[in-house]
PDB file of C-alpha atoms in Angstrom:
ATOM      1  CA  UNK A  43       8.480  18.457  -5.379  1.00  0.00           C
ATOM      2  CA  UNK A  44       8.534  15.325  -7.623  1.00  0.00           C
ATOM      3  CA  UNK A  45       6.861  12.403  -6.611  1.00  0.00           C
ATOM      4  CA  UNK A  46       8.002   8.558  -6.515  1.00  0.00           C
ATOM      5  CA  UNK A  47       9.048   7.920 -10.043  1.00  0.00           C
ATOM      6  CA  UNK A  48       8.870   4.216 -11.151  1.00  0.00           C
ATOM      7  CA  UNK A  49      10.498   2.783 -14.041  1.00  0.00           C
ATOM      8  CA  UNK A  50       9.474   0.683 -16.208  1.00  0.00           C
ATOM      9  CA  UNK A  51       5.561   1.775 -16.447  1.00  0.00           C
ATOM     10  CA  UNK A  52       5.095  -1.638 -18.315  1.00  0.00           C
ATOM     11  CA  UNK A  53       6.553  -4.086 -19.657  1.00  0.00           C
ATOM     12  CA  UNK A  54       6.428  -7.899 -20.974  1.00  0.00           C
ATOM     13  CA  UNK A  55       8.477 -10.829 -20.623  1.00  0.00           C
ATOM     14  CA  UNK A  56       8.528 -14.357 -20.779  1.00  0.00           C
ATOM     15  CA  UNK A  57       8.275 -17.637 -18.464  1.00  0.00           C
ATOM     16  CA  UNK A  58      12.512 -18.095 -17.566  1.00  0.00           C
ATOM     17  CA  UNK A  59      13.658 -14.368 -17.965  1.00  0.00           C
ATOM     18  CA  UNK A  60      14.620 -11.848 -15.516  1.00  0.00           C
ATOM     19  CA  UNK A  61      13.381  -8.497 -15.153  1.00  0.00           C
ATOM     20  CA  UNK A  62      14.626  -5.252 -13.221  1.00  0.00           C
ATOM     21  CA  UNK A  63      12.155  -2.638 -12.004  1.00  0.00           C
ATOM     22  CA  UNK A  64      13.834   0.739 -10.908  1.00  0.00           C
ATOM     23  CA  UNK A  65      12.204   3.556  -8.075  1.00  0.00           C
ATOM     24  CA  UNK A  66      13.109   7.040  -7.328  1.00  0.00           C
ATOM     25  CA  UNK A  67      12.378   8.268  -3.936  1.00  0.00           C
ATOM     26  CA  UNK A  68      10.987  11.610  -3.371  1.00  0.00           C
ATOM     27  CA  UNK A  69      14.334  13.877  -2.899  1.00  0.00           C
ATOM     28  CA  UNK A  70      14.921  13.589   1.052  1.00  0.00           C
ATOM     29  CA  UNK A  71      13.867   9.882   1.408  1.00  0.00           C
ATOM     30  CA  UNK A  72      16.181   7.391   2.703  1.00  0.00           C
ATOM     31  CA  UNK A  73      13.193   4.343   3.352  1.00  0.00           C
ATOM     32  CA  UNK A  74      12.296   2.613   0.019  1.00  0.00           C
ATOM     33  CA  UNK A  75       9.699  -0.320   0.000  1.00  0.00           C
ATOM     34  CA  UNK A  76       8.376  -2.584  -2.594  1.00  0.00           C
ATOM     35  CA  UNK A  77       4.920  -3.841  -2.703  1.00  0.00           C
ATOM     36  CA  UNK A  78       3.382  -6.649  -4.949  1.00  0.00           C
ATOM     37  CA  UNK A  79      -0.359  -5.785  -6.172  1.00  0.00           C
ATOM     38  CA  UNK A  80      -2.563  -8.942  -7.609  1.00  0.00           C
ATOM     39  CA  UNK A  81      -6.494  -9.518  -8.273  1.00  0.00           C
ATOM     40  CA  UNK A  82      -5.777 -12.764  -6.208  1.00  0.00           C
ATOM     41  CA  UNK A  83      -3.372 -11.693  -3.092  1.00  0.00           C
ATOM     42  CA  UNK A  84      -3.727  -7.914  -3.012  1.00  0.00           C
ATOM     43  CA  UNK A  85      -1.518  -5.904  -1.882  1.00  0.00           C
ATOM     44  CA  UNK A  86       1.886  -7.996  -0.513  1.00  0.00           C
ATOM     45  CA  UNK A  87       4.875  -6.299   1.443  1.00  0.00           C
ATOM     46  CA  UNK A  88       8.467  -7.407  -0.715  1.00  0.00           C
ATOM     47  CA  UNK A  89      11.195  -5.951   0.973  1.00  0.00           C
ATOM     48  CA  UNK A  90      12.150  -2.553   2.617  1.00  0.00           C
ATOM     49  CA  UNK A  91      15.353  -0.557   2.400  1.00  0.00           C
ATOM     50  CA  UNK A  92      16.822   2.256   4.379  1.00  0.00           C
ATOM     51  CA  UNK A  93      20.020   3.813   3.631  1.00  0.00           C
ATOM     52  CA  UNK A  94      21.534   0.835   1.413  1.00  0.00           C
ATOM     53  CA  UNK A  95      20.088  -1.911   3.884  1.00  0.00           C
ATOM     54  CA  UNK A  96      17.605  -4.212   4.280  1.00  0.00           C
ATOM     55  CA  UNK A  97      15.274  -3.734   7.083  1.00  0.00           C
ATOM     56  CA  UNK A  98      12.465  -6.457   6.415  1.00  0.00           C
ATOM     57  CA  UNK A  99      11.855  -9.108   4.048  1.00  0.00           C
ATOM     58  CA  UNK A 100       8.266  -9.869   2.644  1.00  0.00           C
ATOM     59  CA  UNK A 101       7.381 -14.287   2.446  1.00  0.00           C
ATOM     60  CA  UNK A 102       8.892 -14.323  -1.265  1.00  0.00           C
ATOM     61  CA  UNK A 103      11.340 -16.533  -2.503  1.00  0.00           C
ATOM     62  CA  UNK A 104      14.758 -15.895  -3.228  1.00  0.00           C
ATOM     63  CA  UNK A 105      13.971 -15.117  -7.008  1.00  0.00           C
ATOM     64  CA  UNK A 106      12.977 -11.418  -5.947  1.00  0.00           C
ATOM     65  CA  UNK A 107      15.612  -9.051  -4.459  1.00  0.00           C
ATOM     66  CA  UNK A 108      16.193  -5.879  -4.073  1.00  0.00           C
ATOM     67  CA  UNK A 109      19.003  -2.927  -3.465  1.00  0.00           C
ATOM     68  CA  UNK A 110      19.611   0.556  -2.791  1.00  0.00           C
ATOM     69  CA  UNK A 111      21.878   2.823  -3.750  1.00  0.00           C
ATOM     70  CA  UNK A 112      23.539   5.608  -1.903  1.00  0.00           C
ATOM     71  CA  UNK A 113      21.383   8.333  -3.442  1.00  0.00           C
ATOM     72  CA  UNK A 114      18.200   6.431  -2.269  1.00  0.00           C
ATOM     73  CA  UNK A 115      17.213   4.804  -5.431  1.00  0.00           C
ATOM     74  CA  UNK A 116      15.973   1.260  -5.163  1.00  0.00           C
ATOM     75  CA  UNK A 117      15.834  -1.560  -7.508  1.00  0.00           C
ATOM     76  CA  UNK A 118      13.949  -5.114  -7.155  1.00  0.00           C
ATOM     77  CA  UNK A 119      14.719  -7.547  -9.820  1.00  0.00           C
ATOM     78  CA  UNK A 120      12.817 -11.229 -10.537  1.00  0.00           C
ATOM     79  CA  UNK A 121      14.547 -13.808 -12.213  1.00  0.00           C
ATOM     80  CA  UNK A 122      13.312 -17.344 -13.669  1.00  0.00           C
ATOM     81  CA  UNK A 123      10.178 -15.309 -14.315  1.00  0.00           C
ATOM     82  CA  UNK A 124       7.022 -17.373 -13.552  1.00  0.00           C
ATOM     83  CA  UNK A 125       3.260 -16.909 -14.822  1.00  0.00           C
ATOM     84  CA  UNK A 126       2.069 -15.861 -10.991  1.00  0.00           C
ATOM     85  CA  UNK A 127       4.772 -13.082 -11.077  1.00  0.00           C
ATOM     86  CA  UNK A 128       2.356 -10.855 -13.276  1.00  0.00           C
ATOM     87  CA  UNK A 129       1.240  -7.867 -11.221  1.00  0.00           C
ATOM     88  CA  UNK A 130       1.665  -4.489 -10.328  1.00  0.00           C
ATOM     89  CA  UNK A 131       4.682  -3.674  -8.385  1.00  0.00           C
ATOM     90  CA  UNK A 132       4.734  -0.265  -6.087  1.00  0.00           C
ATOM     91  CA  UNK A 133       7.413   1.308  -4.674  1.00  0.00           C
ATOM     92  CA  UNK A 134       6.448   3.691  -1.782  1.00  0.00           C
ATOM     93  CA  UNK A 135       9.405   6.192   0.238  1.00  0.00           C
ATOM     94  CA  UNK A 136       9.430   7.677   3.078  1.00  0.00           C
ATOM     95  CA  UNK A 137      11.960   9.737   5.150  1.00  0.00           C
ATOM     96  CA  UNK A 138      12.345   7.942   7.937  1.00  0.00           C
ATOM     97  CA  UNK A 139      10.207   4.417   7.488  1.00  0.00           C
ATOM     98  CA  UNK A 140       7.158   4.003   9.671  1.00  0.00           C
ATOM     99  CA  UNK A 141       9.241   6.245  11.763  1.00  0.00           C
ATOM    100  CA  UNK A 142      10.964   4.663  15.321  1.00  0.00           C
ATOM    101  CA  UNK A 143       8.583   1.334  14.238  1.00  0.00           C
ATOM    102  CA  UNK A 144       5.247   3.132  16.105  1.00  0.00           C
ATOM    103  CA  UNK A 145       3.891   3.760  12.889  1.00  0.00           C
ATOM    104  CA  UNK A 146       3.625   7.533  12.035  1.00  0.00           C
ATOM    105  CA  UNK A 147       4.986   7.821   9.015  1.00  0.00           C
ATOM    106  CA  UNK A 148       3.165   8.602   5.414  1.00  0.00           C
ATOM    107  CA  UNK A 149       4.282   6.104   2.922  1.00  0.00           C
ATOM    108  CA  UNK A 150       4.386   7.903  -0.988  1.00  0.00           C
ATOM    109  CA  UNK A 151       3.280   5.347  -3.219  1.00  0.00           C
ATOM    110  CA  UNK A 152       4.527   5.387  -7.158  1.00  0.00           C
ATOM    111  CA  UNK A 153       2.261   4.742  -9.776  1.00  0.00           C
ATOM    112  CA  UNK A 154       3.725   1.350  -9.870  1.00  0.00           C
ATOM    113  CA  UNK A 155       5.475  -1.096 -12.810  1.00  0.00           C
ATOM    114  CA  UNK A 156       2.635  -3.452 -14.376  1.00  0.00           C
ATOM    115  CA  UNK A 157       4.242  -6.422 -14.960  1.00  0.00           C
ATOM    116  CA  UNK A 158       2.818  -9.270 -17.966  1.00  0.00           C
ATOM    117  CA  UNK A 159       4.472 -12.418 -17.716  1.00  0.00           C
ATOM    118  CA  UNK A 160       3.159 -14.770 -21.090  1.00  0.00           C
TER     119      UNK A 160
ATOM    120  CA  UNK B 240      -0.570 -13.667  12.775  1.00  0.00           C
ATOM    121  CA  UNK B 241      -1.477 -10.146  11.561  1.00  0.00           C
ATOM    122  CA  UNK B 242      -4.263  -9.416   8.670  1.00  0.00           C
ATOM    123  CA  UNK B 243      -6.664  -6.957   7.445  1.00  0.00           C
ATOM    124  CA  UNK B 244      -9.940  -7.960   6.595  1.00  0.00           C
ATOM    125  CA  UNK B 245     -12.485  -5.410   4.579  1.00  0.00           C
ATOM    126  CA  UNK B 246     -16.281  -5.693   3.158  1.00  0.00           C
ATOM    127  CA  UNK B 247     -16.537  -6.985  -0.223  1.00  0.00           C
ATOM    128  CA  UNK B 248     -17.114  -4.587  -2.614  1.00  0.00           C
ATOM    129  CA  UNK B 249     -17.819  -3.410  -5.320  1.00  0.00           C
ATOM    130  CA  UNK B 250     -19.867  -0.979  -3.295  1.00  0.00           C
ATOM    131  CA  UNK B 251     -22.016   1.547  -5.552  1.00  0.00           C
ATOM    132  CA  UNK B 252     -23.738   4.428  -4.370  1.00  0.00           C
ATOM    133  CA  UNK B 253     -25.336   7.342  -5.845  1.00  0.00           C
ATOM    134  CA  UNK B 254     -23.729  10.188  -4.963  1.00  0.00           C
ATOM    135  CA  UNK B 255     -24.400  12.372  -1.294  1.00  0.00           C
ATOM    136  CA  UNK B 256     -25.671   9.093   0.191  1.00  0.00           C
ATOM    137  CA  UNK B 257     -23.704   7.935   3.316  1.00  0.00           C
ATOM    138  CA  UNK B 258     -20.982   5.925   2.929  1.00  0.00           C
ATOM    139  CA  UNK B 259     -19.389   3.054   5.490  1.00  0.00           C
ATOM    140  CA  UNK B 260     -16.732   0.229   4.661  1.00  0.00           C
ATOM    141  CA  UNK B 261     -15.832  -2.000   7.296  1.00  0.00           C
ATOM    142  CA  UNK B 262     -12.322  -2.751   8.393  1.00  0.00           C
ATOM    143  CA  UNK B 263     -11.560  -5.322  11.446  1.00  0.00           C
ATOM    144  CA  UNK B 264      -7.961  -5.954  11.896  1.00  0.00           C
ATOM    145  CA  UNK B 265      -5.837  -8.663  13.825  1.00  0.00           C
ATOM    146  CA  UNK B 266      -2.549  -8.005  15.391  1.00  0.00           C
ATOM    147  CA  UNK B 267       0.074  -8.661  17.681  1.00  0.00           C
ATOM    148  CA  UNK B 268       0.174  -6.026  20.056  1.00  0.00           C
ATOM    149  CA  UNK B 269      -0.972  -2.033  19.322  1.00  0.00           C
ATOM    150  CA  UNK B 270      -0.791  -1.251  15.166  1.00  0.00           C
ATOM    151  CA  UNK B 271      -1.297   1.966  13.862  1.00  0.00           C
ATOM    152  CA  UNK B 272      -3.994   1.943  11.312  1.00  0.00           C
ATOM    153  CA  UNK B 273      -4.057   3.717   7.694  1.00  0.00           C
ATOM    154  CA  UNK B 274      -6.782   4.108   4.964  1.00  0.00           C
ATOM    155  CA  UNK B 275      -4.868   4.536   1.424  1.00  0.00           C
ATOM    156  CA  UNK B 276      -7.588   4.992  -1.335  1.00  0.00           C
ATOM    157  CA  UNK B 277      -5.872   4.332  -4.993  1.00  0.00           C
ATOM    158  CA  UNK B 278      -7.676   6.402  -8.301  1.00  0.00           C
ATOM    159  CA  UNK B 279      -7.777   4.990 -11.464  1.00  0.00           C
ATOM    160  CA  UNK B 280      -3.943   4.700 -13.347  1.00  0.00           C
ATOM    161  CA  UNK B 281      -2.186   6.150  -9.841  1.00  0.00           C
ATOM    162  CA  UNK B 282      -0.551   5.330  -6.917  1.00  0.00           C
ATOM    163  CA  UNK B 283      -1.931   4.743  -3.025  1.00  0.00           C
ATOM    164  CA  UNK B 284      -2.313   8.189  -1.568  1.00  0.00           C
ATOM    165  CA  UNK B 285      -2.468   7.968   2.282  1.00  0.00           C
ATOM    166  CA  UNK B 286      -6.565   8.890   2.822  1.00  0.00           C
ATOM    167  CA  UNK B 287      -6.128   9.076   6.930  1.00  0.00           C
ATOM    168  CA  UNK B 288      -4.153   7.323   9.702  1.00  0.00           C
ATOM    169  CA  UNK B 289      -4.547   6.432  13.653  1.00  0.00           C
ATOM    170  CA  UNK B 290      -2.304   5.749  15.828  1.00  0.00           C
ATOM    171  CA  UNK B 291      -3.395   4.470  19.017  1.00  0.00           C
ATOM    172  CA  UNK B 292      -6.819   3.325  20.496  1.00  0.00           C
ATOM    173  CA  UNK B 293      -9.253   5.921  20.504  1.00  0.00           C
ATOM    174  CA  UNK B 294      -8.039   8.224  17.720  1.00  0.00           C
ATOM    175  CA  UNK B 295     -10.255   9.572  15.318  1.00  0.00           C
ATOM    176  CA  UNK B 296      -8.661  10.317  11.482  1.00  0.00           C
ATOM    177  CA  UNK B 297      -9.922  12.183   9.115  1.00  0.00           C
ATOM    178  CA  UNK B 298      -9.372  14.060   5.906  1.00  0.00           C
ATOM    179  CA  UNK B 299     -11.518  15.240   3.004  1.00  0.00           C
ATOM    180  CA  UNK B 300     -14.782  14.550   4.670  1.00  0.00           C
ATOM    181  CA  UNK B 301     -13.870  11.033   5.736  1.00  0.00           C
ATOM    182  CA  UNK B 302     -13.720   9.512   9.130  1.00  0.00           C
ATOM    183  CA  UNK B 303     -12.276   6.661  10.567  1.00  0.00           C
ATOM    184  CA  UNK B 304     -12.327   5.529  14.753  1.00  0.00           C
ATOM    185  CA  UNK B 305      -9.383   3.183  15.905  1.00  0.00           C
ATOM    186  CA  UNK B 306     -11.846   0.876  18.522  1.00  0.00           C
ATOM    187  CA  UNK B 307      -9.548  -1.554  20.079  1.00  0.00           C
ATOM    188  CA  UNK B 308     -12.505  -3.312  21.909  1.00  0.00           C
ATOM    189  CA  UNK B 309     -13.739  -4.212  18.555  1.00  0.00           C
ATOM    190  CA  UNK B 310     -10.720  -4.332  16.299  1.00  0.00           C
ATOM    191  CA  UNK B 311     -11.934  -1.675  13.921  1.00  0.00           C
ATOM    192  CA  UNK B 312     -11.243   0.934  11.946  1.00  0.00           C
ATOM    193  CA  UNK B 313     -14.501   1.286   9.709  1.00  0.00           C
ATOM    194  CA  UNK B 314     -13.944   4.237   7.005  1.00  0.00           C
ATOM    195  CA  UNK B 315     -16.801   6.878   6.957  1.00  0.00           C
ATOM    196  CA  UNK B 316     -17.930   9.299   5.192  1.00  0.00           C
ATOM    197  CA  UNK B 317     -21.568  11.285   5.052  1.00  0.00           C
ATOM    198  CA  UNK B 318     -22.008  12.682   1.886  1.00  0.00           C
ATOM    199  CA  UNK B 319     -20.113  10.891  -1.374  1.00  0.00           C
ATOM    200  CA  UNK B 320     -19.401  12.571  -4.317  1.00  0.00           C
ATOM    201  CA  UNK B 321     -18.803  10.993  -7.853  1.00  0.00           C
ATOM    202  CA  UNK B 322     -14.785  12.044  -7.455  1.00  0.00           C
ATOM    203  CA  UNK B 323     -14.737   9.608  -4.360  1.00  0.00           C
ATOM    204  CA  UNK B 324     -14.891   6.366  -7.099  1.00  0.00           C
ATOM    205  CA  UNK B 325     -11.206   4.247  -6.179  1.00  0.00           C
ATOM    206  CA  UNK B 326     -10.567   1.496  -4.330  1.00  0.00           C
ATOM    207  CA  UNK B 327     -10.045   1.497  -0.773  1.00  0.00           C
ATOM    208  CA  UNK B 328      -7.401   0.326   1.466  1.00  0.00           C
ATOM    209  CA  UNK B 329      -7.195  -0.359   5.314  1.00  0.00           C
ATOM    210  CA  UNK B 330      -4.114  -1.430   6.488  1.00  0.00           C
ATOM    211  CA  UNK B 331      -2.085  -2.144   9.970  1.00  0.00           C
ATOM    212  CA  UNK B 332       1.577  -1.784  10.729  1.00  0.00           C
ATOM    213  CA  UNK B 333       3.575  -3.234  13.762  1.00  0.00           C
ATOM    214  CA  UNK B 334       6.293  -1.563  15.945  1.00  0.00           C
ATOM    215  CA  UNK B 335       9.927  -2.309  14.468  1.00  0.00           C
ATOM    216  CA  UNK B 336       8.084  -3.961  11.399  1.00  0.00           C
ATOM    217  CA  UNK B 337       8.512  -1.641   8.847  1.00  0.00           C
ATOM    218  CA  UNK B 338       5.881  -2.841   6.690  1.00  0.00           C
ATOM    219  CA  UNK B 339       2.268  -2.523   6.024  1.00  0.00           C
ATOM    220  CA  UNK B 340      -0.145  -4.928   6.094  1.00  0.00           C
ATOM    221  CA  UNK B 341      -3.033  -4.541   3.550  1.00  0.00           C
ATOM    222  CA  UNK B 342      -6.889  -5.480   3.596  1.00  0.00           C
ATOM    223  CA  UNK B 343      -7.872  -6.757   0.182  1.00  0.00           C
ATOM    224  CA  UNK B 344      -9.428  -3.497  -0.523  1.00  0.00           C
ATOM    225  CA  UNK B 345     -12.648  -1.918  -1.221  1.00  0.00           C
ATOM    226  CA  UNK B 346     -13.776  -0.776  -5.079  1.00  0.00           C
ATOM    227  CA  UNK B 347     -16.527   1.929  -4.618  1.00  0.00           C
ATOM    228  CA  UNK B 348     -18.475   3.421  -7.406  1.00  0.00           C
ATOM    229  CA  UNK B 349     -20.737   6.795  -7.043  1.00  0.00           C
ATOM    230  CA  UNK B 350     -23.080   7.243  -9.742  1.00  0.00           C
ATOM    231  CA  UNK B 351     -23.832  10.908 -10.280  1.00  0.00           C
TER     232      UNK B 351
END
């Protein structure tokens, strides 16, 4: 079956604009999370959604949010778009989360949305 | 709080030579541990996971041991091939926390 499909692959913006990444879980998948990746902070939890709610919130300010929608599909978006906000950004799913909270569950990572902020 | 910590890398090593990269964690109360390994252009794939003291994961060749005396989980393998080059990730989660928590990773590099 398809894997997590992330889109944009890449893209380029500038200091002040806003910018919305999409993810499509793998068919089934009702747990969506976003991850930040950087040379400097690694790998950094955003946000996690199950079934159109938020379930945890990553230390980021309030310029990065997130949704999903009823089929599962998650966005994030950044506004007032600062240097520091160039990375990679991975969305992973999962049917359940890390199931009941004990940590089970396989997360399926995307290929990820490289983000250049000039 | 909770963190991750891994060796430094790069790590190179010719290939079928024996392979360790050290993870020590610090949580909370009882996380699961996960290696994720990431290759070139993709995603992280989920290498091997543990879930309680004890356990032993492993997949493809690789080991890892959950030691909750010594907050570990050091990833092992004993013969590397060339196709093992990516980078390396251990990471903890938490009951009820829905997240992962990521070491800074681990590049490794087998030379044929």
């Amino acid at each position: 079956k398809a894997g997590v499909t992330q889109t944009p692959r890449y893209l380029i913006k500038t200091r002040g604009q806003q910018v919305t990444l999409s993810c499509s879980p793998i068919s089934g998948h009702r747990s969506v999370s976003w991850y930040q990746q950087t040379p400097g902070q690694g790998l950094q939890f955003l946000f996690e959604y199950f079934s159109e709610t938020q379930r945890n919130k990553g230390n980021f300010p309030g310029r990065f949010s997130g949704r999903q929608f009823s089929n599962s599909r998650s966005e994030m978006n950044v506004s007032t778009l600062e240097l520091g906000d160039s990375a990679l950004y991975l969305c992973a799913s999962s049917l359940l989360g890390l199931a009941g909270g004990l940590g089970t569950g396989e997360l399926f990572f995307g290929e990820g949305s490289r983000l250049t902020v000039l | 709080g909770n963190s991750v910590t891994q060796m430094e890398g790069p790590v190179t090593l010719s290939e079928e030579a024996f392979l360790t990269i050290n993870c020590t964690y610090t949580a909370t109360g009882y996380p699961s541990l996960f290696w994720y390994v990431q290759y070139p252009g993709e995603g992280l794939q989920l290498l091997l996971k543990a879930t309680k003291a004890d356990d032993k994961g492993s997949n493809k060749g690789f080991e890892a041991t959950y030691r909750k005396e010594t907050t570990s989980f050091h990833l092992e393998k004993g013969s590397v091939q060339v196709s093992d080059s990516a980078v390396y990730f251990c990471a903890l989660s938490l009951q009820g926390a829905q997240k992962l928590v990521f070491g800074q990773g681990t590049r490794l590099t087998i030379n044929p």
